[in-house]
Coordinates of C-alpha atoms in Angstrom, one line a residue:
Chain A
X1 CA 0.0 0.0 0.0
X2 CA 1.2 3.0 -0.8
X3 CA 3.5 4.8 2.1
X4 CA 2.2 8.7 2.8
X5 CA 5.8 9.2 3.6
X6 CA 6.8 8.1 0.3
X7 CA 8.4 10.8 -1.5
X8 CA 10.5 8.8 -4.5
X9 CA 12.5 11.5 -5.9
X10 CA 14.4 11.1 -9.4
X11 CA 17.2 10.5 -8.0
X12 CA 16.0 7.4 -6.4
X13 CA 15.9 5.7 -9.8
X14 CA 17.6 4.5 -12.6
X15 CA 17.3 2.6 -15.7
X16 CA 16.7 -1.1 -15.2
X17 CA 15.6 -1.0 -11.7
X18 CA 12.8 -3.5 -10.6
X19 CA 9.2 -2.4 -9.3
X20 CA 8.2 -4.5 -5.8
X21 CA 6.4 -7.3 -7.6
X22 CA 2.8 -7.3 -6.5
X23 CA 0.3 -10.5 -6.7
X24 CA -3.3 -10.5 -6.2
X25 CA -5.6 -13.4 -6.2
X26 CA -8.7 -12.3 -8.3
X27 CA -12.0 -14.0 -7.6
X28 CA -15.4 -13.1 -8.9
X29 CA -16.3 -10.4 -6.2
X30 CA -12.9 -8.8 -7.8
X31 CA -14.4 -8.8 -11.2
X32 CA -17.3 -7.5 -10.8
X33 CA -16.5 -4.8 -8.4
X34 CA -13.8 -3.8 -10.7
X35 CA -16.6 -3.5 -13.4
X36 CA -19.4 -1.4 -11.1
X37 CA -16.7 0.7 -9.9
X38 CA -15.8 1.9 -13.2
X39 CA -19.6 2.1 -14.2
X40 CA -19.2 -0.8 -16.8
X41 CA -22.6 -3.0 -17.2
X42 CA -21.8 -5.2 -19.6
X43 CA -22.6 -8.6 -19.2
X44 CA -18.9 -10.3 -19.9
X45 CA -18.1 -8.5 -16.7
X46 CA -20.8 -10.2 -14.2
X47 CA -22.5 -12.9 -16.1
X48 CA -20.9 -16.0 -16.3
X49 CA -23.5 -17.5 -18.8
X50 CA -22.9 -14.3 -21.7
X51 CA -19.3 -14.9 -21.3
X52 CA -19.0 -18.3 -22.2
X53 CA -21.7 -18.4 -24.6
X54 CA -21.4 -14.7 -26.4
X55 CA -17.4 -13.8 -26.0
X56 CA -16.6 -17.7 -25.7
X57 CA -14.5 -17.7 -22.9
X58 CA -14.4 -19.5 -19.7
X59 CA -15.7 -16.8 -17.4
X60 CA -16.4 -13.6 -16.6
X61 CA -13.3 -11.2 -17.0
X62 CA -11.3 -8.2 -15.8
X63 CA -12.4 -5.2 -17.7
X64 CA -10.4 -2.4 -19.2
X65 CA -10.4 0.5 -17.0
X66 CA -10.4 -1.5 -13.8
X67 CA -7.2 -2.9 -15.4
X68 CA -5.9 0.7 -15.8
X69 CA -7.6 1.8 -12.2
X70 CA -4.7 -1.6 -10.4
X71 CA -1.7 -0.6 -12.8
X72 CA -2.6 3.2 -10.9
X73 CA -2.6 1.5 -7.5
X74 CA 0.5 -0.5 -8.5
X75 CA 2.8 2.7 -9.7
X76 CA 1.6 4.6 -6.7
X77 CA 2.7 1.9 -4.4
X78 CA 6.1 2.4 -5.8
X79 CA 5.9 6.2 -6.1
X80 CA 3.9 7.3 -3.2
X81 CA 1.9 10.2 -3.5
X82 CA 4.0 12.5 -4.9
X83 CA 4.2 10.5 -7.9
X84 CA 1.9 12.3 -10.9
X85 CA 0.8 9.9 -13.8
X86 CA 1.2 11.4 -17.2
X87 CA 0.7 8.6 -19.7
X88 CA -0.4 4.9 -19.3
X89 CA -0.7 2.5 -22.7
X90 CA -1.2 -1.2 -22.0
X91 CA -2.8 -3.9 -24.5
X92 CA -4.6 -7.0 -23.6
X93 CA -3.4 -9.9 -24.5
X94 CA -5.2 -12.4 -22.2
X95 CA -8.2 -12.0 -20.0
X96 CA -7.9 -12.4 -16.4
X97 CA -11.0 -14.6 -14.4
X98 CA -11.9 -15.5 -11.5
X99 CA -9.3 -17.9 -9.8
X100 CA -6.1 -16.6 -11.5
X101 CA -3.2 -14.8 -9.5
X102 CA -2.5 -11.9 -11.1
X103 CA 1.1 -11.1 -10.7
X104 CA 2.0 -7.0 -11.4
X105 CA 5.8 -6.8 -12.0
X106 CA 7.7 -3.8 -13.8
X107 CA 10.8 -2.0 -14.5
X108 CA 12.0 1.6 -14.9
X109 CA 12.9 1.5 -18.3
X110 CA 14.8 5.4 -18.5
X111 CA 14.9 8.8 -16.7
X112 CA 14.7 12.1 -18.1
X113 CA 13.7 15.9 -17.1
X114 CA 11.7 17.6 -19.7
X115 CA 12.5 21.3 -21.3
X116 CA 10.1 23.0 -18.4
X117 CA 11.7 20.7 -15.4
X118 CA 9.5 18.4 -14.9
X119 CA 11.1 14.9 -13.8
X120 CA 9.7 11.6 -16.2
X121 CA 10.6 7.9 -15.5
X122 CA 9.4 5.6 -18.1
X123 CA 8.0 2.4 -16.7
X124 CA 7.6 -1.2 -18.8
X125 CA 5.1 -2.9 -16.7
X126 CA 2.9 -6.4 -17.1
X127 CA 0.3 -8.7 -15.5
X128 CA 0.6 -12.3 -15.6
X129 CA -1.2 -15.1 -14.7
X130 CA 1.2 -18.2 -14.0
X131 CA 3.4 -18.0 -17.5
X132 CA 0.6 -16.2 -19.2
X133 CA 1.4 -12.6 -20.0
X134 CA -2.5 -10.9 -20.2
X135 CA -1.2 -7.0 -20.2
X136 CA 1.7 -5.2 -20.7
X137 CA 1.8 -1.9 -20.0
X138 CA 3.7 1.5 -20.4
X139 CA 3.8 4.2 -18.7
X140 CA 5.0 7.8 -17.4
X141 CA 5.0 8.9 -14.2
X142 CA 6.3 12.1 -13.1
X143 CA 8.9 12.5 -10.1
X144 CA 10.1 14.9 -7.9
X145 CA 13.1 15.9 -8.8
X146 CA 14.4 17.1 -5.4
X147 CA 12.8 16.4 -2.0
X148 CA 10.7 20.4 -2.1
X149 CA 9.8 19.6 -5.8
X150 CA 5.9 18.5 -6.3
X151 CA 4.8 17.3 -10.3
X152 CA 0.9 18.0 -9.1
X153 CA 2.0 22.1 -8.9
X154 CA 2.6 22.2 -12.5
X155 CA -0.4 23.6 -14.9
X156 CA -0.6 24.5 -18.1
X157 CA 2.1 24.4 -20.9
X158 CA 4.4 23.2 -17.8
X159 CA 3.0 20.0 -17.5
X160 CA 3.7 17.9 -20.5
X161 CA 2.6 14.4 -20.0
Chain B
X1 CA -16.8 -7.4 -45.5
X2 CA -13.7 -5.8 -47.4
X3 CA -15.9 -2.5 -48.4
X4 CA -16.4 -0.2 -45.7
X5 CA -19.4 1.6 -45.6
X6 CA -19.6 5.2 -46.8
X7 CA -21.2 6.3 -43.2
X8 CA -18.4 4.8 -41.4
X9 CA -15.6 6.4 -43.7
X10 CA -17.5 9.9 -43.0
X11 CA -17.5 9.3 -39.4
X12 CA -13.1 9.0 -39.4
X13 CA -12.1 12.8 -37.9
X14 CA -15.6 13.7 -37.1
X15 CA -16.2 15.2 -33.7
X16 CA -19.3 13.0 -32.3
X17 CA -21.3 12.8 -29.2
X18 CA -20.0 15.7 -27.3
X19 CA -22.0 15.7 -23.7
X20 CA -21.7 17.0 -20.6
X21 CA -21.2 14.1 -17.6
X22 CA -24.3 12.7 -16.2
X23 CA -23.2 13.5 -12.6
X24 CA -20.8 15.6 -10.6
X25 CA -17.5 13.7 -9.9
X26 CA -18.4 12.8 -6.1
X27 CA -15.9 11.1 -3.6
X28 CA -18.1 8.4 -3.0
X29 CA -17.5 6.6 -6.0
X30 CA -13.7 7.5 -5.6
X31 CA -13.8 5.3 -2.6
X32 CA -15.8 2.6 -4.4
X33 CA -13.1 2.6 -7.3
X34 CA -10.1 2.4 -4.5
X35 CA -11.7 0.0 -2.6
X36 CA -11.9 -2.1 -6.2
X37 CA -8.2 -2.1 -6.3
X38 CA -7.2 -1.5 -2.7
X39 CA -5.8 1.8 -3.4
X40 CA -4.4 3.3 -0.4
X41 CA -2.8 6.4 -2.0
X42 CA -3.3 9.1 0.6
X43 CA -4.7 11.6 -1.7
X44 CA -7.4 9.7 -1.5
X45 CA -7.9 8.9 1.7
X46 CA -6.1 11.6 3.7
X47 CA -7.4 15.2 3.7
X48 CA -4.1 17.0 5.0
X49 CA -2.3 15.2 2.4
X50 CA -4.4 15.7 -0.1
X51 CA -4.4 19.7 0.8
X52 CA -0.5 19.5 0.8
X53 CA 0.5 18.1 -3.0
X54 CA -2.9 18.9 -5.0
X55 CA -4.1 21.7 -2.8
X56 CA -7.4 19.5 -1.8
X57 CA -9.0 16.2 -3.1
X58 CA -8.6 14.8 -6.3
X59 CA -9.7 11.5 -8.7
X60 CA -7.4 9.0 -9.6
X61 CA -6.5 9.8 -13.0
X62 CA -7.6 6.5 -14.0
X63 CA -11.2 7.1 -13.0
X64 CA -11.1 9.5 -16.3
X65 CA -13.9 7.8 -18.1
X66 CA -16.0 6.9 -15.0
X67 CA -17.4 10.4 -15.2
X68 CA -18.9 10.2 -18.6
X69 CA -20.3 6.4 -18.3
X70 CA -24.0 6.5 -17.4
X71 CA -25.6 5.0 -14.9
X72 CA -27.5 1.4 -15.9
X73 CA -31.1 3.2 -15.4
X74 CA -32.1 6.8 -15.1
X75 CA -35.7 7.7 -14.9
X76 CA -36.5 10.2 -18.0
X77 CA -34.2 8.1 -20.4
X78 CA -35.3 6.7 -23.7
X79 CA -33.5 3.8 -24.8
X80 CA -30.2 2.4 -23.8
X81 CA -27.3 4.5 -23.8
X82 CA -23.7 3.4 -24.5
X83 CA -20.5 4.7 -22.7
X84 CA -18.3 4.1 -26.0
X85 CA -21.3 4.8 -28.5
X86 CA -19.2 5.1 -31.5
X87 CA -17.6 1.2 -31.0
X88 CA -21.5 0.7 -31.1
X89 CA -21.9 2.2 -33.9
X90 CA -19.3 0.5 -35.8
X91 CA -20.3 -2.9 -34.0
X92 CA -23.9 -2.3 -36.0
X93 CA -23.0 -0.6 -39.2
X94 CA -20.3 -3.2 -39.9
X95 CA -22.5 -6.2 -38.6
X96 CA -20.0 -7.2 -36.2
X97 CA -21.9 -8.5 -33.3
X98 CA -19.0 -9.3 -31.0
X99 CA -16.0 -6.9 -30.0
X100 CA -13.3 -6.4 -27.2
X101 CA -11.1 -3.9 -26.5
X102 CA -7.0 -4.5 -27.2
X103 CA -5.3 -1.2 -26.9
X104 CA -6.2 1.4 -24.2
X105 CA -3.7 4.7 -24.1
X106 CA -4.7 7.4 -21.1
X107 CA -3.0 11.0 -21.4
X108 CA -3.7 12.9 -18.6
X109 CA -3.9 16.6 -17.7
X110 CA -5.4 19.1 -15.3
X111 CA -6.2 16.6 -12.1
X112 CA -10.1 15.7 -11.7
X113 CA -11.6 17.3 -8.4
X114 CA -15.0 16.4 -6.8
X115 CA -17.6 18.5 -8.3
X116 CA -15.8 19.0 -11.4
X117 CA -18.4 18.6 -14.1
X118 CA -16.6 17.3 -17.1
X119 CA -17.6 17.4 -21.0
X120 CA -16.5 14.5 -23.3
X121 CA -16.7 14.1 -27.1
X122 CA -15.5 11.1 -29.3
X123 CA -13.6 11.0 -32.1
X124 CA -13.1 7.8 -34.6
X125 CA -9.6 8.1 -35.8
X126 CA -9.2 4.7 -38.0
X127 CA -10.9 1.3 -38.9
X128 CA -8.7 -1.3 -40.5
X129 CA -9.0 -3.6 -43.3
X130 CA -10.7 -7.0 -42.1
X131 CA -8.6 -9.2 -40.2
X132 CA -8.8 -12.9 -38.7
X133 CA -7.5 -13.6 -35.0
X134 CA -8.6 -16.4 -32.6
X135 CA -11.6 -14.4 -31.8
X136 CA -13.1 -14.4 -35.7
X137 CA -13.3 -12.1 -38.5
X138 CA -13.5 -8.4 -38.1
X139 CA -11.8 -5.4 -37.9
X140 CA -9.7 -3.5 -35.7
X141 CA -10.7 0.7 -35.1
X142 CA -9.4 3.4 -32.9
X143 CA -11.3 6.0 -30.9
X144 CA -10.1 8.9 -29.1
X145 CA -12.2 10.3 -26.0
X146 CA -11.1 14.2 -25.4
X147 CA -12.6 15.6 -22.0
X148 CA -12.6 18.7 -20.3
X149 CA -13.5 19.9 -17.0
X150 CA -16.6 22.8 -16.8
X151 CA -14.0 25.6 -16.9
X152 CA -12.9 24.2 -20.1
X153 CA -9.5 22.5 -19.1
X154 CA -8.4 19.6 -20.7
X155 CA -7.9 16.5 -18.1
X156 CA -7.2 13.9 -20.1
X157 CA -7.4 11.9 -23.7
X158 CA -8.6 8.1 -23.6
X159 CA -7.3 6.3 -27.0
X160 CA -9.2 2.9 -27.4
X161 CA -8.5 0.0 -30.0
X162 CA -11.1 -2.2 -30.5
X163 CA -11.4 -5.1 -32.6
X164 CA -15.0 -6.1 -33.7
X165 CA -15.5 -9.9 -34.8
X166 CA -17.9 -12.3 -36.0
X167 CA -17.4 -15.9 -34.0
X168 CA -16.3 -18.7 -36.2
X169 CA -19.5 -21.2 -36.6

């Protein structure tokens, strides 16, 4: 969980440096309170039935932004709260169900400071299940670039995600 | 399936379904959407901290397109409205009853504060030729989702690849 201490500067990283891996054991309640807490009704994501007969897989599954809303929780973890997301791309590649341990690890994969500043570390990040790979993920997360130095201040043309 | 209808080709660039949010954006479902994902960023959860770095409470980023998705009933509605009405659209116009979602890209800007009122508006940026993957036939498209809060700052861009299939029989 993330610390409210926490106050991962850019200096605390570097290129190739691991993320805490993070597992999570999904069940159905996980599914489907992924999918009402991101407003998404759609049957694949509480009805066992319409998955298997309509999508044709074996259960009900993960959805989308809840996917997005545990890669959040997972970078802030590492961050804390100082930590500003900028830009997150991930693909599906497998769907998650009910009774697989997702397992969130990633990696910083470089450091930079923008024109205005503004620390970046681009992260490589994935979810698998067992030796499944289901998303992979990239994103970039602003930093503090000294211990006074807070990404959420910046407005305007000075933040540049 | 190789033709692609003229309405579809006329929808690529076309700024569609631009609406205001059905609701405020209210800290109750912020907790709902942490508790989803056991979220224990203090921003969230922590009013002193939250006053400190983002000078009072914000929305995980993530929750972007939360704010725009309706609820499942509403009393004076007509019909059944879609969250992602233009992969709808395609899903009916190119006959495709099944679809999924591969690609997801989220840009975001000016942080999302309860009562922020936020307008969205859809944009269909490509559809591909037909192609064959596990799933079936179909094709792949892209949409982009702008939104902007009520004072007319932009707070983030959702990019969504879908891919819309017919099951193999």
């Amino acid at each position: 969980m993330s610390n409210p201490d926490a106050r991962l500067t850019l200096d605390d990283v570097a290129p190739g440096q691991a993320l805490p891996e993070l597992a999570v054991d999904v069940c159905a309640t996980t599914v489907v309170l992924g999918a009402l807490a991101s407003r998404d009704w759609r049957p694949m994501h509480h009805d066992k039935d319409f998955a298997q007969q309509r999508n044709g897989v074996r259960d009900i599954f993960l959805n989308t932004p809840n996917l997005a809303a545990w890669y959040e929780r997972y970078i802030s973890d590492w961050t804390g709260p100082t930590g500003r997301l900028g830009r997150m791309q991930f693909r599906m590649r497998d769907s998650i169900f009910p009774g697989d341990r997702m397992v969130f690890r990633g990696a910083v994969e470089s450091v930079s400071t923008d024109d205005v500043g503004c620390g970046w570390a681009e992260l490589t990040l994935r979810v698998s299940v067992d030796d499944r790979v289901c998303t992979e993920c990239r994103a970039r997360v602003a930093l503090p670039c000294t211990a006074s130095d807070n990404p959420w201040r910046r407005q305007g043309t000075d933040w540049r995600p | 399936m190789s033709e692609l209808p003229e309405q579809v080709r006329e929808w690529i660039g076309q700024r569609r379904y631009e609406q205001a949010g059905e609701f405020e954006v209210e800290r109750g479902y912020i907790f709902t959407s942490c508790a989803s994902v056991e979220n224990g960023n203090p921003l969230f959860w922590d009013e002193a901290v939250a006053r400190r770095l983002t000078g009072g409470w914000i929305a995980p980023p993530t929750m972007l397109s939360v704010w725009f998705r309706p609820h499942a009933w509403a009393p004076d509605r007509t019909g059944t409205e879609q969250p992602l009405q233009v992969h709808f659209d395609l899903k009916e116009q190119l006959g495709l009853p099944e679809a999924v979602m591969t690609d997801n890209t989220l840009v975001f800007g000016a942080p999302v504060r309860p009562g922020d009122r936020l307008v969205t508006w859809q944009v269909l940026r490509s559809v591909s030729e037909p192609k064959r993957t596990k799933l079936g036939l179909g094709r792949f498209w892209v949409i982009d989702v702008e939104s902007v809060n009520q004072r007319g700052d932009w707070v983030g861009t959702e990019t969504y690849t879908g891919f819309g299939y017919r099951r193999d029989s």
